[in-house]
Structures are given as structure tokens and as C-alpha cells.
Amino acid sequence: MNSVLLAAIGIAMVLAGYFLYSKYLGSKVYRLNAHFRTPAHELQDGVDYVPTNKYVLWGHHFTSVAGAAPIVGPAVAVIWGWLPAFLWVTLGTVFFAGMHDLGALWASIRNRGQSIGTLSGRYIGARGRNLFLVVIFLLLLMVNAAFAVVISGLLVSTPTSVIPVWGAILVALVVGQAIYRWKLHLVAVSVIGVVALYALIVLGDSVPVVLPDTVLGLSAEAFWVVVLFLYAGVASVLPVWVLLQPRDYINGLQLFVGLGILYLSVFIASPDFVAPAFNSNVPEGTPSLVPLLFVTIACGAISGFHGIVSSGTSAKQLDKETDARFVGYFGAVGEGLLALGSIIAATAGYRTLADWEAVYSAFNQGGVTAFVEGGGNIMNAGLGIPASLSATILATMAVLFAATTMDTGIRLQRFVVQESLELAGLRLGKGVATVIVLVVGMGLAFGAGADGSGGMVIWPLFGTTNQLLAGLTLSIVAVILLRKRRPVLPVLIPLVFVMAMSLFAAIVQVRTFYTSENWLLLVLDLVIIVAAIWVILEATIAMTKARKSPAETDDESLAVETSVDG
């Protein structure tokens, strides 16, 4: 089969989801109201609560949620064939991810920008909240520690990406000043910023930065891990408009341009798939497609991490409630397009089936490497971009996606630490809380790996933990909708499916960890399973009570006409 047809079908499906299904969700389920006073206005502080242009906020949200996972997950999952991965990404984006991200954003907006962990206390109960915060903390720890490893590895393996990756920070600082201090026109600032970023990519391709084997007593990879954590710590305490928001926005534009180049190359080169639609010749040791497909591809279909971002940072910056449809649902569409691009690059970017099978010689092979190599081959064939420059563009895309997610992840983990300690009656400033987050993150990175690669130790739990968190988030949204007597099936059906597949996968992993005598992951997996089941039981009780309780009114929405712009 030719990849052009699959790309066209996939793009049409996810765009139809935005223009049709998200409109239904916005008007009938969440009933977005343009006149509702959002937390960004009610609690405006110039640091975390900042009313933001919806296009700028979309850039922040998109690049925060679209880390390395929507590249890695699909590029690993194609080991079962490209068709199962394609169906889960497209259908998941339309009916699962967009609804989940928009729902988490809406729930937080309607509760003064509170995080999904705090909302669990209000709508499920104190015990559910405490367990929810444990799951969130573990997930953020996995994301921050593992993404630091992924980024450091790419900076070492693709030294041409070093200049554009770090130069993007300077561009973002200027963009932030231009938008908020100098009040320059957004379009002009955006164009200049994107041109500057691509100029840095060209410069980086000509001037690779290769670190010596040892830097300050650390390996090159370990040195980058330390620098990344320190940078993310500083970024997490700055006002969002100074660095985090403009960095995510301008990176979002640059990354969307990069995706456009990849898709344009696909339509011009028109490569055929060399990988099978269903792979019956999987390597020995490859787990079954069900349920592992649904946790291997998390980001790109549905991801619990998105709910943390939606309620942790994006809800605090939303200017109008109706902007939530564009920021939340279309943010999921952007990630779905990235995941689709990863599938095509990893299956149609190789010359022969033998070449593809050489890369996918075992489960968990492929990943970023397959995306960069396969995508680079397609860009070279389609647009004649030199192989080195193609690799630099795609590697920079992967690093920037992961880095912006790590920036947001450190900030979110700081929020979780502060919220958790406040429940115990202890208030911490953001500086102290950030230090705790950095110590824990780097402790994992170096405590389990002298080269800073310890973050990958608990990464095998990411997929199941992430999907369980998505199910738990949907349970909170379902309780709120039941209280308001809104249509709840668009949430309940994905909730049941995601929880079933996630718990199934977690139980399968228990056996795997026990057989391999990996006691750390076995214990953590059991903790996560118990916490998830407990929260689901609490949520089920809360849903039953919500159905029997008097219907809640819609506060401000009673006095004004509902609008679903976006």
C-alpha cells in the first residue's frame, strides 16, 4: 500500500474530529461559554495565571503534551504492523484524546484552575485524591527523568542538533519580550521567530557541537542530563510568559512546519510501505498486540499526562472558555498528526522489508532512531533535502518536543509537591519545592545509573501508568457531567475501554517483572494497580451518588447564551 493514501485518510479523520466531533462536545457536553470568567482573569498574578492569546496558548499546550512519546510509542508499536497502530492513533485522537484533553481543561477552568489531582479530592474523596497524587507524582517522575535521558542521547548522537536546541531558548526569550513587553504584532513575531529557529538548524548542521568523552568528571550524556535538569528547574519558577509559554509557542510553530515538511515529502516521494499491515512474523519475546498496543501508543491516542498539563498550566492561561476547544482538542489533533507521521516514517522510510526487519529485530526497537532514519530518507527522496540536514531537522524536532514537555513536567511536579504538602499542613515556596523535584529526579537518574541513564529504569511502567491516569481523569470528568445531568456516554465508553486495557496490561507486566525478578518494577507496578483500582471504586461510588443527587446548575452560564467558538 502507498503511504500517501494512508496519510490522506489519517489527516482527514483527525481534522473531521476537530470540525465535527469537538463542536458537538463543546456545545452539548461541556457547553463552553464565552462569557464565563476564566481563572486566568479571576486569579491573574502575572506568573502562573496569565490570560493568553489562544494561538500562543495552543503552542504551549501542544508542545508540552507532545513530547518524545508520540514519536517513540508509534515507532515501536509498528512491530505488530502499521494498520493496528494507524487505527489506534486516528480513532484514539478523534474519540479519546481530544475529548479527554478538552474535558480535563474544562473541568479545571470550572474549578478555578485546580489541578486534576486536587479535583479528585472534591469529586471522588480524600482517599482517592491521595492515591491520585501518588500516581501523578510517579508519572511525572518517569517523564522528567526519562526524557532527560532521551534528549541527552540525541544531543550526543546528533551533535548538529545542539545549536538549534539551545539557541531556541534565546529566541523564546526575545519572543516573550516582543509579545508582552514590546506589544509587537503576533504574526510578525511568529514569522521572524520561526525563520530564526530554522536558521539555527542550518547553522547547527554546519557546526556540530561534540563534547569530549568526559566533562567535569561526567560522561557527555550525564553532563547533558545535569544541564537539562538545572535549566528546567530555572524555567519552572520563571513567570510563564518569560520563557515557558513563548518557548512552547515558537517551538510549536517550528515543529508544525517540520511536520508539514515531512508530510509534503510523503506526498511527493509517495513511498510504499515495506512493513506489513499486520506483522505475523514478530521477533521472539514480542508481547501480544492486545493489550500492549494500547499502552505502547499512549501519547498520540490518549494520554493521562495531557490531563495534568491541561489542568496544571493551560487552564491557568485560558483567556476565554470557548478557546478550550482549540487549545485542548486541536492540541490532541496536532499530537495525532505527529504520531501518524511517526508511523509512516518508521514503516515507509526504508528501502526493503529486510532493512526494516533489521531495525525491528526485537520488541522496543525502532523508536526515535527509526523516526529520524526513516523520515530523513523520505525527506531526502521527496524534497531533495540532504540526509544530514534531514536528520538534523527531525532530531531537533524530537529533542524540542521532549524538552518542552520536560520544562512543563518539572513545573507540574512542583505543583504536585506543593499541593501534597499543603494537605499535610506544610506550605513550601516554589523555590524549595522545585529543589525537591530536582533532587528526586536527578537522584533517580544517577542513583540507578552512573551515566545519568537511571531515568529509564522505571520507564517500562510509563505506558500503563499513563493510560491508567487517563482513565482516572475521565472518571472525574464523568462525575462532573453526571452532577450536571449532561451527556456522559462520550466519556464513559472511552473510560471503560482505557481502564480495561490499562489494568490488563499492568497485570501482564506483573508476570513479566516477576519472571525476570525485577523486584523494583514489580512493587511499583503493584502499587500503581492497587491505587488505580481503589480510585476507580471511589469514582464508581461518586458516580452513583451523582446520579441520585439534585442536578447542579451552571453558575454564570444561566444568564448568558452559550457559545462554542474556536
XYZ file of C-alpha atoms in Angstrom:
566
model
C 0.000 0.000 0.000
C 1.158 3.538 -0.709
C 1.731 5.835 2.257
C 0.057 8.816 0.536
C -3.358 7.182 0.806
C -2.874 6.406 4.494
C -1.638 9.940 5.208
C -4.642 11.466 3.412
C -7.126 9.250 5.252
C -5.489 9.914 8.619
C -5.342 13.685 8.175
C -8.970 13.772 7.001
C -10.111 11.720 10.021
C -8.461 13.831 12.704
C -9.487 17.125 11.083
C -13.072 15.878 10.815
C -12.846 15.081 14.511
C -11.966 18.696 15.261
C -14.500 20.356 12.969
C -17.390 17.985 13.764
C -16.979 15.950 16.959
C -15.274 18.637 19.029
C -18.076 21.047 18.092
C -20.591 18.556 19.492
C -18.532 18.158 22.673
C -18.207 21.918 23.080
C -21.901 22.684 22.602
C -23.717 19.654 24.050
C -21.382 18.001 26.563
C -19.129 20.678 28.050
C -21.278 23.667 26.973
C -18.410 26.101 26.634
C -19.372 29.648 27.476
C -17.531 32.652 26.028
C -18.741 34.855 28.921
C -17.545 32.621 31.746
C -14.789 34.336 33.748
C -11.768 32.069 33.492
C -9.174 31.564 36.269
C -6.612 33.484 34.159
C -8.709 36.619 34.722
C -10.115 35.832 38.160
C -6.734 34.913 39.697
C -4.388 36.808 37.396
C -0.936 37.111 39.014
C 1.454 37.592 36.084
C 3.307 34.374 36.968
C 1.097 31.284 36.559
C -2.321 32.874 35.885
C -1.905 34.893 32.683
C -4.696 35.487 30.081
C -3.180 34.333 26.806
C -3.950 34.539 23.110
C -5.406 31.161 22.126
C -2.834 30.587 19.370
C 0.052 31.244 21.764
C -1.560 29.017 24.385
C -2.143 26.290 21.810
C 1.589 26.362 21.043
C 2.383 25.954 24.738
C -0.165 23.194 25.215
C 0.708 21.276 22.034
C 4.450 21.178 22.609
C 4.006 20.420 26.324
C 1.864 17.345 25.701
C 3.644 16.202 22.516
C 6.950 15.065 23.946
C 9.024 12.178 22.669
C 6.248 9.682 23.442
C 4.081 10.258 20.310
C 7.225 9.612 18.270
C 8.596 6.682 20.283
C 5.326 4.843 21.002
C 4.037 4.561 17.403
C 7.540 3.872 16.052
C 7.793 0.923 18.468
C 4.202 -0.312 18.056
C 4.537 -0.799 14.283
C 6.336 -4.032 15.142
C 2.783 -5.503 15.131
C 2.151 -3.894 11.735
C 1.259 -0.402 10.604
C -2.536 -0.902 10.443
C -3.234 -1.525 14.179
C -1.060 1.472 15.052
C -2.831 3.636 12.466
C -6.320 2.700 13.680
C -5.500 3.309 17.352
C -3.863 6.674 16.623
C -6.642 8.031 14.394
C -9.665 6.694 16.281
C -7.964 7.411 19.589
C -7.255 11.013 18.622
C -10.844 11.671 17.493
C -12.867 9.902 20.199
C -10.450 9.557 23.119
C -7.601 12.086 23.256
C -9.452 15.201 22.071
C -12.396 14.540 24.380
C -10.072 13.774 27.324
C -7.873 16.850 26.896
C -10.816 19.196 26.360
C -12.648 17.641 29.312
C -9.720 17.988 31.719
C -9.229 21.602 30.615
C -12.929 22.410 31.057
C -13.127 20.715 34.484
C -10.161 22.739 35.735
C -11.487 26.025 34.324
C -14.795 25.464 36.109
C -12.888 24.928 39.371
C -10.599 27.991 39.466
C -7.722 26.316 37.633
C -7.264 23.500 40.144
C -5.216 20.514 39.055
C -6.808 17.187 38.270
C -5.272 15.790 41.461
C -6.982 18.436 43.588
C -10.258 17.938 41.713
C -10.176 14.256 42.615
C -10.497 15.279 46.266
C -13.618 17.325 45.586
C -15.381 14.906 43.261
C -14.130 11.494 44.428
C -12.943 11.954 48.012
C -9.867 12.422 50.180
C -8.619 8.846 49.870
C -8.991 8.912 46.112
C -7.170 12.232 45.967
C -4.177 10.970 47.937
C -3.793 7.905 45.731
C -4.337 10.041 42.639
C -1.466 12.324 43.657
C 0.804 9.288 44.110
C 0.098 8.133 40.547
C 0.619 11.649 39.176
C 3.922 12.086 41.009
C 5.252 8.755 39.735
C 4.196 9.544 36.172
C 5.866 12.961 36.223
C 8.999 11.416 37.723
C 9.112 8.935 34.838
C 8.578 11.652 32.226
C 11.173 14.070 33.584
C 13.905 11.513 34.262
C 13.390 9.502 31.069
C 13.046 12.491 28.748
C 16.304 13.886 30.117
C 17.944 10.612 29.028
C 16.298 10.706 25.582
C 17.358 14.328 24.992
C 20.932 13.804 26.205
C 21.259 10.758 23.961
C 20.102 12.706 20.896
C 22.392 15.644 21.695
C 25.321 13.219 21.732
C 24.289 11.045 18.771
C 23.215 14.045 16.639
C 25.627 16.871 17.608
C 24.212 19.018 14.779
C 21.101 19.484 16.928
C 22.943 21.136 19.844
C 22.987 24.710 18.483
C 19.308 24.810 17.404
C 18.122 23.170 20.631
C 19.836 25.605 22.988
C 19.548 28.558 20.602
C 15.774 28.109 20.724
C 15.858 29.314 24.342
C 17.314 32.683 23.315
C 14.753 33.013 20.537
C 11.955 32.244 23.026
C 13.176 34.885 25.488
C 13.078 37.519 22.740
C 9.660 36.336 21.557
C 8.279 36.646 25.103
C 9.517 40.209 25.413
C 8.251 41.085 21.935
C 4.729 39.848 22.686
C 4.223 41.003 26.275
C 6.594 43.957 26.779
C 7.016 45.485 23.342
C 3.463 44.609 22.189
C 4.606 43.767 18.650
C 2.242 42.157 16.142
C 1.927 38.416 16.812
C 2.146 37.377 13.143
C 5.365 39.326 12.549
C 6.927 37.980 15.744
C 5.901 34.429 14.788
C 7.374 34.607 11.288
C 10.658 36.092 12.491
C 10.875 33.546 15.316
C 10.318 30.546 13.035
C 12.834 31.853 10.486
C 15.363 32.294 13.306
C 14.810 28.734 14.527
C 15.308 27.240 11.067
C 18.385 29.407 10.562
C 19.735 27.841 13.754
C 19.010 24.372 12.331
C 21.008 25.181 9.186
C 23.805 26.626 11.342
C 23.773 23.571 13.598
C 24.021 21.259 10.609
C 27.195 23.112 9.553
C 28.667 23.465 13.058
C 28.101 20.279 15.102
C 28.964 20.539 18.807
C 30.697 17.400 20.042
C 31.519 17.251 23.745
C 34.618 15.420 24.948
C 34.122 11.974 26.464
C 34.418 13.454 29.970
C 33.112 16.869 31.103
C 33.684 17.900 34.741
C 34.146 14.261 35.644
C 30.905 13.235 33.921
C 30.288 11.451 30.651
C 28.863 13.607 27.864
C 25.400 12.068 28.348
C 25.489 12.597 32.117
C 26.634 16.203 31.694
C 23.673 16.972 29.427
C 21.289 15.323 31.929
C 22.520 17.637 34.717
C 22.302 20.723 32.480
C 18.784 19.788 31.373
C 17.514 19.374 34.928
C 19.082 22.651 36.065
C 17.672 24.516 33.062
C 14.181 23.021 33.555
C 14.308 23.958 37.244
C 15.050 27.602 36.443
C 12.416 27.680 33.696
C 9.787 26.237 36.050
C 9.967 29.132 38.521
C 10.021 31.966 35.963
C 6.719 33.630 35.034
C 5.150 31.568 32.240
C 5.225 34.485 29.789
C 9.004 34.960 30.114
C 10.198 31.595 28.800
C 7.846 28.610 29.104
C 4.956 30.000 27.085
C 6.889 31.741 24.263
C 9.324 28.791 24.004
C 6.446 26.364 23.620
C 4.621 28.649 21.182
C 7.509 29.326 18.816
C 8.650 25.703 19.053
C 5.090 24.638 18.280
C 5.135 26.665 15.067
C 8.574 25.370 14.117
C 7.553 21.809 14.863
C 4.349 22.140 12.856
C 6.434 23.441 9.948
C 8.699 20.414 10.380
C 5.661 18.125 10.304
C 4.498 19.938 7.175
C 7.868 19.281 5.523
C 7.625 15.599 6.456
C 4.089 15.218 5.099
C 4.917 17.197 1.952
C 7.839 14.837 1.387
C 5.487 11.876 1.802
C 3.072 13.241 -0.819
C 5.915 13.982 -3.269
C 8.053 10.868 -2.751
C 4.946 8.662 -2.408
C 6.811 5.775 -0.740
C 5.187 2.355 -0.372
C 5.056 0.596 2.970
C 7.772 -2.022 3.254
C 6.449 -3.186 6.622
C 3.360 -5.418 6.679
C -0.089 -4.129 7.629
C -0.288 -6.951 10.196
C 3.038 -8.452 11.173
C 2.716 -12.204 11.767
C 6.473 -12.650 11.916
C 7.211 -10.718 15.113
C 10.543 -11.303 16.872
C 10.684 -13.803 19.695
C 9.665 -12.252 23.025
C 7.294 -9.714 21.498
C 4.188 -9.427 23.723
C 0.670 -9.826 22.355
C -0.908 -6.933 20.471
C -3.814 -6.849 22.947
C -3.436 -5.159 25.390
C 0.111 -3.901 24.821
C -0.705 -1.841 21.712
C -2.973 0.405 23.766
C -0.280 1.296 26.302
C 2.696 1.289 23.913
C 0.946 4.064 21.986
C -0.250 6.373 24.738
C 0.558 9.915 23.608
C -0.905 10.138 20.120
C -4.093 8.253 21.043
C -4.900 9.201 24.648
C -2.558 10.165 27.467
C -3.072 10.840 31.156
C -0.153 13.271 31.056
C -2.315 15.577 28.935
C -4.815 15.901 31.764
C -2.058 17.051 34.093
C -0.925 19.692 31.578
C -4.482 20.793 30.780
C -5.350 21.319 34.443
C -1.860 22.249 35.621
C -0.782 25.066 33.307
C -3.113 25.521 30.319
C -6.257 26.116 32.401
C -4.460 28.922 34.237
C -3.781 30.767 30.967
C -7.043 30.358 29.030
C -8.445 33.761 28.026
C -11.968 32.576 27.108
C -13.605 29.266 27.949
C -14.509 28.746 24.291
C -10.772 28.784 23.484
C -10.609 25.402 25.222
C -11.872 23.657 22.099
C -8.968 24.953 20.018
C -6.328 24.576 22.726
C -7.429 21.214 24.120
C -8.962 19.266 21.259
C -6.828 20.708 18.463
C -3.752 20.191 20.622
C -4.615 16.477 20.601
C -5.069 16.672 16.809
C -1.532 18.061 16.481
C -0.156 15.183 18.511
C -2.161 12.679 16.488
C -0.639 14.061 13.283
C 2.818 13.686 14.829
C 2.078 10.061 15.770
C 0.761 9.376 12.248
C 3.933 10.877 10.782
C 5.994 8.645 13.056
C 4.123 5.541 11.820
C 4.723 6.459 8.179
C 8.399 7.347 8.726
C 9.067 4.097 10.591
C 7.365 1.823 8.032
C 7.648 3.537 4.624
C 11.033 5.173 5.155
C 13.081 2.043 4.477
C 14.015 0.601 1.073
C 13.189 -3.051 1.722
C 11.435 -5.310 4.208
C 14.827 -6.750 5.135
C 16.100 -3.267 6.035
C 13.021 -2.715 8.195
C 13.309 -6.097 9.909
C 16.971 -5.380 10.686
C 15.846 -2.363 12.725
C 12.892 -4.176 14.313
C 14.841 -7.215 15.393
C 13.295 -7.175 18.877
C 10.431 -5.536 20.753
C 11.139 -1.945 21.920
C 13.443 -1.423 18.941
C 12.891 1.381 16.440
C 11.642 4.395 18.357
C 13.324 7.738 17.736
C 16.045 6.110 15.640
C 13.507 4.670 13.192
C 11.663 8.004 13.033
C 14.828 10.003 12.283
C 16.273 7.498 9.811
C 13.041 6.673 8.001
C 11.765 10.250 7.997
C 15.133 11.506 6.798
C 15.060 9.075 3.870
C 11.561 10.271 2.886
C 12.547 13.960 3.103
C 15.634 13.289 1.027
C 13.625 11.441 -1.629
C 10.708 13.881 -1.640
C 12.320 17.317 -1.369
C 15.979 16.513 -2.002
C 16.989 17.707 1.465
C 20.484 16.349 2.213
C 20.484 13.349 4.527
C 22.489 15.170 7.209
C 20.160 18.185 7.250
C 17.082 15.919 7.244
C 18.432 14.076 10.285
C 19.170 17.399 11.992
C 15.626 18.681 11.383
C 13.971 15.523 12.705
C 16.362 15.089 15.640
C 15.812 18.738 16.598
C 12.046 18.168 16.389
C 12.320 15.157 18.695
C 14.536 16.995 21.192
C 12.371 20.137 21.252
C 9.204 18.090 21.765
C 10.833 16.245 24.660
C 12.464 19.375 26.113
C 9.282 21.463 26.170
C 7.477 18.562 27.843
C 10.240 18.324 30.426
C 10.005 22.090 31.065
C 6.310 21.757 31.804
C 6.777 18.466 33.662
C 9.144 19.982 36.237
C 6.695 22.859 36.844
C 3.791 20.418 37.188
C 5.702 18.172 39.563
C 6.468 21.229 41.671
C 2.716 21.951 41.828
C 2.083 18.350 42.950
C 4.723 18.598 45.707
C 3.232 21.875 46.954
C -0.338 20.527 46.858
C 0.630 17.304 48.630
C 2.479 19.094 51.426
C -0.342 21.607 51.843
C -2.656 18.674 52.570
C -0.283 17.820 55.430
C -0.410 21.422 56.681
C 3.010 22.429 55.324
C 3.395 25.298 52.869
C 6.506 25.460 50.690
C 7.661 28.216 48.377
C 8.088 27.363 44.720
C 11.885 27.551 45.020
C 12.103 24.914 47.775
C 9.520 22.702 46.047
C 11.490 22.901 42.798
C 14.702 21.876 44.572
C 12.885 18.812 45.952
C 11.712 17.896 42.448
C 15.221 18.276 41.011
C 16.808 16.238 43.792
C 14.316 13.396 43.337
C 14.622 13.466 39.531
C 18.417 13.548 39.432
C 18.524 11.068 42.311
C 16.668 8.591 40.115
C 18.763 9.467 37.064
C 22.116 8.962 38.779
C 21.152 6.649 41.635
C 20.270 3.898 39.186
C 22.838 4.761 36.513
C 26.201 6.486 36.867
C 25.836 7.955 33.380
C 22.519 9.577 34.269
C 20.504 6.907 32.456
C 18.718 5.747 35.605
C 15.578 7.511 34.422
C 14.984 4.622 32.042
C 14.814 2.121 34.914
C 11.135 2.755 35.664
C 10.222 3.774 32.087
C 8.648 0.357 31.312
C 5.840 1.418 33.660
C 5.127 4.643 31.769
C 2.603 3.284 29.277
C 0.333 1.569 31.792
C 0.647 4.346 34.385
C -0.086 6.996 31.788
C -3.190 5.223 30.493
C -4.469 4.452 33.988
C -4.159 8.139 34.802
C -6.160 8.972 31.654
C -8.916 6.649 32.879
C -8.847 8.221 36.342
C -9.080 11.699 34.815
C -12.068 10.639 32.720
C -13.732 9.311 35.874
C -13.586 12.791 37.403
C -14.987 14.364 34.235
C -17.773 11.744 34.249
C -18.727 12.582 37.850
C -18.936 16.291 36.989
C -21.096 15.608 33.928
C -23.408 13.318 35.903
C -23.853 16.007 38.539
C -24.824 18.470 35.821
C -27.061 15.938 34.001
C -25.024 16.240 30.805
C -24.486 13.520 28.150
C -21.915 11.194 29.681
C -21.540 8.311 27.192
C -18.822 10.139 25.160
C -16.747 9.940 28.357
C -17.894 6.642 29.875
C -17.215 4.456 26.824
C -13.551 5.567 26.449
C -13.200 5.414 30.250
C -14.222 1.738 30.414
C -12.072 0.778 27.410
C -8.935 2.591 28.615
C -9.196 1.264 32.168
C -9.769 -2.315 30.960
C -6.777 -2.281 28.587
C -4.530 -0.495 31.108
C -5.290 -2.830 34.013
C -4.926 -5.824 31.678
C -1.503 -4.546 30.561
C -0.429 -3.800 34.136
C -1.327 -7.341 35.212
C 0.599 -8.773 32.225
C 3.604 -6.682 33.323
C 3.373 -8.057 36.873
C 4.033 -11.522 35.470
C 6.868 -10.209 33.292
C 8.569 -8.408 36.181
C 8.157 -11.438 38.465
C 9.618 -13.818 35.874
C 12.601 -11.522 35.277
C 12.985 -10.951 39.058
C 12.750 -7.183 38.608
C 11.508 -6.547 42.138
C 11.576 -2.719 41.962
C 9.267 -2.562 38.952
C 7.131 -5.381 40.367
C 6.498 -3.467 43.600
C 5.852 -0.172 41.796
C 3.503 -1.872 39.338
C 1.523 -3.434 42.191
C 1.318 -0.062 43.982
C 0.012 1.581 40.810
C -2.538 -1.204 40.198
C -3.867 -1.035 43.774
C -4.042 2.770 43.668
C -5.865 2.745 40.319
C -8.420 0.115 41.393
C -9.030 1.954 44.647
C -9.612 5.271 42.871
C -11.939 3.599 40.332
C -14.003 2.100 43.161
C -14.204 5.512 44.833
C -15.121 7.099 41.482
C -17.835 4.487 40.860
C -19.371 5.291 44.244
C -19.143 9.016 43.424
C -20.851 8.459 40.047
C -23.678 6.542 41.707
C -24.188 9.343 44.208
C -24.018 11.965 41.455
C -26.839 10.281 39.526
C -29.070 10.334 42.620
C -28.199 13.853 43.822
C -30.052 17.009 42.702
C -28.778 18.402 39.410
C -26.161 21.146 39.663
C -26.830 24.440 37.879
C -24.347 26.059 35.543
C -23.374 29.160 37.533
C -22.763 32.017 35.118
C -23.933 30.080 32.067
C -27.591 30.504 33.071
C -27.552 34.225 32.420
C -25.864 34.258 29.023
C -26.145 32.459 25.735
C -23.703 29.598 25.292
C -21.156 29.952 22.509
C -18.794 27.374 21.021
C -16.418 29.498 19.006
C -12.986 28.135 18.302
